[in-house]
Short mmCIF file of C-alpha atoms in Angstrom, two decimals:
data_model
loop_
_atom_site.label_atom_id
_atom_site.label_comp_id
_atom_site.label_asym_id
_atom_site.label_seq_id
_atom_site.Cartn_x
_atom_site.Cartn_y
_atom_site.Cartn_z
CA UNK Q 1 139.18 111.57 125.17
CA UNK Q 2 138.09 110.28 121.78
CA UNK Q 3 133.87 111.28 120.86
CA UNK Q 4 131.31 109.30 121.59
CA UNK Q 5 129.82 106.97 119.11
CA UNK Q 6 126.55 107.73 118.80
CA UNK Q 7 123.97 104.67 119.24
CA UNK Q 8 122.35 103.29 115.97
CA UNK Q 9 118.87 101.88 116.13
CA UNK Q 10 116.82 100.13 113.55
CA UNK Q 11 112.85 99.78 113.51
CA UNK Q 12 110.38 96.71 112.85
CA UNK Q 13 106.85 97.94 111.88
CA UNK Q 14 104.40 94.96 112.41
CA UNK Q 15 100.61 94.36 110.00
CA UNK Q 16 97.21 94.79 111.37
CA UNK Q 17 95.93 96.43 109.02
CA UNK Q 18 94.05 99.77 110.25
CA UNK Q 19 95.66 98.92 113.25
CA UNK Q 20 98.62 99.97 111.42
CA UNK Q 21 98.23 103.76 111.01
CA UNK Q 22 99.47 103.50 114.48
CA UNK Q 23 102.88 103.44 113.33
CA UNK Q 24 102.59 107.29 111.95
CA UNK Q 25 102.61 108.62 115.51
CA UNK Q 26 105.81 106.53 116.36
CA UNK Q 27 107.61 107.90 113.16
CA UNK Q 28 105.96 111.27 114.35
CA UNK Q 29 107.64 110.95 117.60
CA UNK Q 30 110.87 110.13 116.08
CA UNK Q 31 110.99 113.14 113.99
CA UNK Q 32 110.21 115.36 116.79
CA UNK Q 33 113.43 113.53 118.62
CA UNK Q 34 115.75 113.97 115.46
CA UNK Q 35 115.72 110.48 114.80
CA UNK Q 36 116.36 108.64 111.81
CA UNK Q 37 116.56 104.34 111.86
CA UNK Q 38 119.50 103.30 109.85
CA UNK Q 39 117.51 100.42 108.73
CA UNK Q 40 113.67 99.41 108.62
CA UNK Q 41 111.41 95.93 108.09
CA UNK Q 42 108.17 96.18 107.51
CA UNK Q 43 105.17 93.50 106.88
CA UNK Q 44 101.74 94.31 105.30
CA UNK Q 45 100.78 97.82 106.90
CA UNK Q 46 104.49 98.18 108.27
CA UNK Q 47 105.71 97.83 104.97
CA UNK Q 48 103.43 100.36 103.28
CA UNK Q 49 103.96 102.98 106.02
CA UNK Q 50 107.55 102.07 106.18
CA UNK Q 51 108.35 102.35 102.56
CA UNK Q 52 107.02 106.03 103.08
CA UNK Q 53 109.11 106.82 105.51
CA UNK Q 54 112.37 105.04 103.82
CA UNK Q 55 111.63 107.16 101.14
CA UNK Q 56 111.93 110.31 103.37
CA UNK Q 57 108.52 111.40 103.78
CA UNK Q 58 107.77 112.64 107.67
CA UNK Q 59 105.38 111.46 109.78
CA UNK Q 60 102.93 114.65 109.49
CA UNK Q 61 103.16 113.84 105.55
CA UNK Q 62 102.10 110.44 105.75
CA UNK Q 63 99.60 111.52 108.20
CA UNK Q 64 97.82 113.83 105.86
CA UNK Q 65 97.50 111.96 103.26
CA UNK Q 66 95.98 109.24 104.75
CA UNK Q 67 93.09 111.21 106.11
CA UNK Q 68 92.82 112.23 102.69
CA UNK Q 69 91.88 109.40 101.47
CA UNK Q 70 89.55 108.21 104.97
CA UNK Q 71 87.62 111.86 104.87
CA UNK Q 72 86.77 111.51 100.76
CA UNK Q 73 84.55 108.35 100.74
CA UNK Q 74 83.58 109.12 97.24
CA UNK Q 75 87.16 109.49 95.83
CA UNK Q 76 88.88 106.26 97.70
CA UNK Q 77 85.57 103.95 96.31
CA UNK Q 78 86.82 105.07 92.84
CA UNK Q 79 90.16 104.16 93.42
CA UNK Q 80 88.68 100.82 95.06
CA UNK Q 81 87.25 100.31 91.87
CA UNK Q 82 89.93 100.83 89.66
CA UNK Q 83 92.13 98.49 91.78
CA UNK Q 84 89.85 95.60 90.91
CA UNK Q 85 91.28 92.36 89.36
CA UNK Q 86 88.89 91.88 86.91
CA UNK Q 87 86.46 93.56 85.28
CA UNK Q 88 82.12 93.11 85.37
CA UNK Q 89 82.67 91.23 81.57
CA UNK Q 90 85.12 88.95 83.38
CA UNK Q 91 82.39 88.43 86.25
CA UNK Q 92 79.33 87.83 83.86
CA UNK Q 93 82.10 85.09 82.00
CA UNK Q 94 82.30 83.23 85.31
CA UNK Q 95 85.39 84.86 86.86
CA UNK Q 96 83.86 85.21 90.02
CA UNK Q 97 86.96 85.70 92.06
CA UNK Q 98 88.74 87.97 90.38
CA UNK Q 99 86.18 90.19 90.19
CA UNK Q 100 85.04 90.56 93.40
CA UNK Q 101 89.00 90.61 94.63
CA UNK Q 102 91.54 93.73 94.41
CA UNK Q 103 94.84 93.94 92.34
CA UNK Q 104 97.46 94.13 95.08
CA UNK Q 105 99.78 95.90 92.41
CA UNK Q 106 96.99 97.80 91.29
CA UNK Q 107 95.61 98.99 94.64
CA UNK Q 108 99.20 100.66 95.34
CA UNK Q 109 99.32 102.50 92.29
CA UNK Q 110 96.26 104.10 93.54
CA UNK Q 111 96.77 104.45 97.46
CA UNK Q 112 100.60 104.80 97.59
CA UNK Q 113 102.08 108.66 98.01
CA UNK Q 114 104.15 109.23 94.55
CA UNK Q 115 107.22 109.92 96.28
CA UNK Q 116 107.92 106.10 96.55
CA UNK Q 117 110.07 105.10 94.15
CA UNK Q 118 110.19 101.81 92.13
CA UNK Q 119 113.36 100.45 93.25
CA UNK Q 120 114.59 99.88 96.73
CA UNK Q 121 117.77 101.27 96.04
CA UNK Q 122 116.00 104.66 95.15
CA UNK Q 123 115.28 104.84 99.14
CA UNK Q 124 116.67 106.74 101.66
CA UNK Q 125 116.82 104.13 104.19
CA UNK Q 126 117.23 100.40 103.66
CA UNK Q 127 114.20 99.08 104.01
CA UNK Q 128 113.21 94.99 104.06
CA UNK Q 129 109.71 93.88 103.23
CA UNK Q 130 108.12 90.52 104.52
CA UNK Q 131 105.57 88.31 102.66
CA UNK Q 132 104.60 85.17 102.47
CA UNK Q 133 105.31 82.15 99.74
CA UNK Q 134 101.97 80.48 99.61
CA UNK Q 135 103.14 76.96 98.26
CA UNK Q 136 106.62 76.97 100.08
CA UNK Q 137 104.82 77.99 102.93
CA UNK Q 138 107.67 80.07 104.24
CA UNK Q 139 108.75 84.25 104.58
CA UNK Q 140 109.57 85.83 101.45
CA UNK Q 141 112.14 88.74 101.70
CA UNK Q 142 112.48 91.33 99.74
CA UNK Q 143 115.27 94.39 100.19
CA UNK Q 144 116.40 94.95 96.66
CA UNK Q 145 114.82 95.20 93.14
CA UNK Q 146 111.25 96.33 92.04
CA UNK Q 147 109.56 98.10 95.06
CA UNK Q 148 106.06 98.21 94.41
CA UNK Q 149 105.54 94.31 93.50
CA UNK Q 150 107.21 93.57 97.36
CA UNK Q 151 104.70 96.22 98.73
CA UNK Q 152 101.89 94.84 97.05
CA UNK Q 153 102.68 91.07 98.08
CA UNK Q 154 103.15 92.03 101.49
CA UNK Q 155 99.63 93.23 101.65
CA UNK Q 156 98.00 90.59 99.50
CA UNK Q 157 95.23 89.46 102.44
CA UNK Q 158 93.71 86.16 100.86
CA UNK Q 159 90.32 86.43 99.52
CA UNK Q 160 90.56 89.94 99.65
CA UNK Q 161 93.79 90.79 97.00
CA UNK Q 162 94.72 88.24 94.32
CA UNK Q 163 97.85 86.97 95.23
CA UNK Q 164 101.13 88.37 93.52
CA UNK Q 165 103.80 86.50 91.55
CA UNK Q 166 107.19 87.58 91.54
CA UNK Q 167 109.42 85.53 89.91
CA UNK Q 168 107.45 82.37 89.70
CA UNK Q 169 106.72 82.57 93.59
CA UNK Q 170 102.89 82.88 94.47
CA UNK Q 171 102.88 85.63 97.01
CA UNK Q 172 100.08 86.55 100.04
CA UNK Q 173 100.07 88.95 103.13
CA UNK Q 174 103.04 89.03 105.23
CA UNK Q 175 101.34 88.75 108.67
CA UNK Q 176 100.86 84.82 107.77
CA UNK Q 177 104.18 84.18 108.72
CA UNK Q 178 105.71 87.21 110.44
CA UNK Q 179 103.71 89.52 111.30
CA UNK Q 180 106.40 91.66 113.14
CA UNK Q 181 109.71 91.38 111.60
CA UNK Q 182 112.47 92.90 113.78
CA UNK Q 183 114.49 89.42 113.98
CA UNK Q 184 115.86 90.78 110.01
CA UNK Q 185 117.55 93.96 112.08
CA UNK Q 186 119.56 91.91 114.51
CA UNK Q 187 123.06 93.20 114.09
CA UNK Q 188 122.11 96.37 111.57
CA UNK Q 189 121.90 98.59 114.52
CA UNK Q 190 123.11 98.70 118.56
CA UNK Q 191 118.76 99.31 119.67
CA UNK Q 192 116.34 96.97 117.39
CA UNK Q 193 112.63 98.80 118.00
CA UNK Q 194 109.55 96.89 116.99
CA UNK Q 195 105.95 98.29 116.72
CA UNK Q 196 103.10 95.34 117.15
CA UNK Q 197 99.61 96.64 116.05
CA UNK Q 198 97.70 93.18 116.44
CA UNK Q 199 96.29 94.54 119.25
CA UNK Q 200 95.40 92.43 123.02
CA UNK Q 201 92.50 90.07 122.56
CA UNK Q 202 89.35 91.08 123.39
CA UNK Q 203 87.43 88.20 124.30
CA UNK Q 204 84.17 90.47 125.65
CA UNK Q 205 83.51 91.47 121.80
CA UNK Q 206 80.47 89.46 120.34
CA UNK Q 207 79.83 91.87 116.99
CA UNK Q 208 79.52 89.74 114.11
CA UNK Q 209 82.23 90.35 111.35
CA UNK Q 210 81.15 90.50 107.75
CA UNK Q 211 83.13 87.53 105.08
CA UNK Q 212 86.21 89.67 104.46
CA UNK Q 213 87.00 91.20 107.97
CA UNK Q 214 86.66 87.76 109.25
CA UNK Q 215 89.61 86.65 107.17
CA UNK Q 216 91.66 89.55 108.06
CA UNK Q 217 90.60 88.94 112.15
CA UNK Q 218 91.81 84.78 111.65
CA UNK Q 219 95.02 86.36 110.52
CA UNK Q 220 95.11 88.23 113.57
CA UNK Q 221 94.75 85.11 115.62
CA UNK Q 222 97.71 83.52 113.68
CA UNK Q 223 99.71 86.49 113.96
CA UNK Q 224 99.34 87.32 117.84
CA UNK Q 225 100.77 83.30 117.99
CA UNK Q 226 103.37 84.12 115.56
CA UNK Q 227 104.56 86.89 117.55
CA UNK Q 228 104.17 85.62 121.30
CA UNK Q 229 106.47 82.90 119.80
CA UNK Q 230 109.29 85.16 118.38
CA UNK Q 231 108.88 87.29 121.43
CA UNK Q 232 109.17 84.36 124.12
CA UNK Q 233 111.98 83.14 121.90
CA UNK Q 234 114.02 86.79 121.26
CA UNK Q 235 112.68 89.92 122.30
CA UNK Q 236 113.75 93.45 120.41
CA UNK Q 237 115.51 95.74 122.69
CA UNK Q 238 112.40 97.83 122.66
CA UNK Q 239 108.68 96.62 122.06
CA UNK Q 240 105.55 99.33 121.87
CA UNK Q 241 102.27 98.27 121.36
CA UNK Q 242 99.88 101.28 120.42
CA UNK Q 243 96.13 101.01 122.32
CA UNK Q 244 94.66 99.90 118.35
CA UNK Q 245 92.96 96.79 119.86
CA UNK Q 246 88.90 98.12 119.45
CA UNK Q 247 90.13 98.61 115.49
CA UNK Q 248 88.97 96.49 112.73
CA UNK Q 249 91.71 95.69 110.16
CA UNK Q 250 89.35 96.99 107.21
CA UNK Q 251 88.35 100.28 109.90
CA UNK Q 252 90.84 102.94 107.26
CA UNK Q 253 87.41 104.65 107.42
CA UNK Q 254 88.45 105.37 110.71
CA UNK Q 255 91.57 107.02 110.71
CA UNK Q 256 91.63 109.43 112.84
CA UNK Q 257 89.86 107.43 115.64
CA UNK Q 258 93.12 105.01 115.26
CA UNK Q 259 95.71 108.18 115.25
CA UNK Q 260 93.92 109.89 118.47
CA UNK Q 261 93.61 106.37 120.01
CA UNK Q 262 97.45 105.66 119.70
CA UNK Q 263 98.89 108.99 120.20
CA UNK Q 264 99.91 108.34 123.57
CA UNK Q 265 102.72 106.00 121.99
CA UNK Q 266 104.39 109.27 121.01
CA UNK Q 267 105.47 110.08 124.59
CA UNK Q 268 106.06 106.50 125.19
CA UNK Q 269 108.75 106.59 122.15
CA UNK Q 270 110.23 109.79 123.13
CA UNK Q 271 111.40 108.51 126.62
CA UNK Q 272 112.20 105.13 126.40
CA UNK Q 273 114.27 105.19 122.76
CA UNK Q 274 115.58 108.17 123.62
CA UNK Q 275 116.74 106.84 127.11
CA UNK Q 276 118.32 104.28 125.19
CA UNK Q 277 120.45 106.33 122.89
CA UNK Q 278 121.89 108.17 125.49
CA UNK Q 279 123.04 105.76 127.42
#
């Protein structure tokens, strides 16, 4: 009898910002399985941590250094700073805007591990990365050329980045117009997985959000739309949805909260993917 094929599956990682962090115990599961996507898609958050992972760093190694930066206050408020868009000269000249916003570009210099490279093609898994065309109002895609202007577009959040410009095109977050993008997998792989981070709604929470995190949290309430659509419309073969939904989209402070809150994914991942590959 001839082998068995053995099944291919390719992986969507959704934004949400902190929510996000989530997706380091599904890629931690996967590498405890022996599991490698053959493509991924990421948007905002799902792009950063997917761009790490395309570029062959393991779960435990993304891990780590992102409680680097969330248990050394001091050290990621200097790199906040240097990521600025303009400077205090620029704010005293009027430039109110682009001194009180970050440098999308700018803030991945400083936050991204330096094992991603600068091209997609440098990766070791294709990798797609969504963002959004402000005045075309429609996705923008990126799976080829520079990597770090993509990244940073992806995770442009108005008011709080500048918006990038790549190749004339005025860029913002991903999440405002697909905020989980497994549809760009459909017929890469036999198993499309997606990873949704928006969290459920929580209508008994009153706190008051401060200017920025009330930006990010509208977002949220366009995404969870965005994606109820696409879902009603054309599922993934497999859908998990870490417990992220008492997270802020600014809480990175709060790392490890997120990780020990959506660690019981990892079991979740294990049995149902891996039911699926064997079958």
């Amino acid at each position: 009898m001839p082998a068995r094929t053995k099944k291919t599956f390719a992986l969507a990682l959704g934004g949400g910002g902190a929510r996000g962090l989530a997706h380091i115990e599904v890629i931690e599961a996967l590498d405890e399985m022996g599991a490698r996507p053959v493509a991924v898609a990421g948007t905002s958050i799902g792009a950063l941590v997917g761009a790490a992972y395309a570029a062959g760093m393991r779960g435990r190694d993304i891990r780590r250094h992102v409680i680097g930066f969330a248990h050394n206050e001091r050290e990621t408020v200097r790199r906040l700073i240097a990521a600025r868009a303009g400077t205090l000269s620029r704010l005293f000249a009027g430039a109110f805007s682009e001194a009180t916003q970050l440098d999308a570009e700018k803030f991945c210099a400083q936050f991204l591990p330096e094992t991603i490279p600068v091209d997609f093609s440098a990766l070791e898994i294709p990798l797609t990365v969504v963002a959004t065309d402000l005045y075309r109002r429609q996705e923008a895609i990126f799976s080829s050329g520079p990597l770090i202007p993509a990244l940073a577009a992806s995770i442009a959040i108005p008011g709080l980045f500048r918006p990038v410009t790549i190749d004339g095109r005025v860029l913002v977050d991903g999440g405002a117009t697909d905020p989980l993008p497994f549809e760009h997998l459909r017929g890469r792989a036999d198993i499309v997985v997606a990873v949704d981070v928006l969290g459920v709604p929580m209508a008994e929470r009153s706190d008051m959000p401060g200017a920025w995190e009330c930006v990010a949290a509208t977002l949220l309430v366009m995404g969870n739309a965005i994606v109820a659509e696409k879902l009603n419309r054309a599922a993934p073969d497999l859908l998990f949805r870490p417990n992220v939904a008492l997270f802020r989209t600014l809480d990175f402070y709060q790392a490890s909260a997120v990780l020990r809150a959506s660690e019981q994914v990892k079991a979740e991942v294990r049995e149902k993917l891996g039911a699926l590959l064997a079958a």
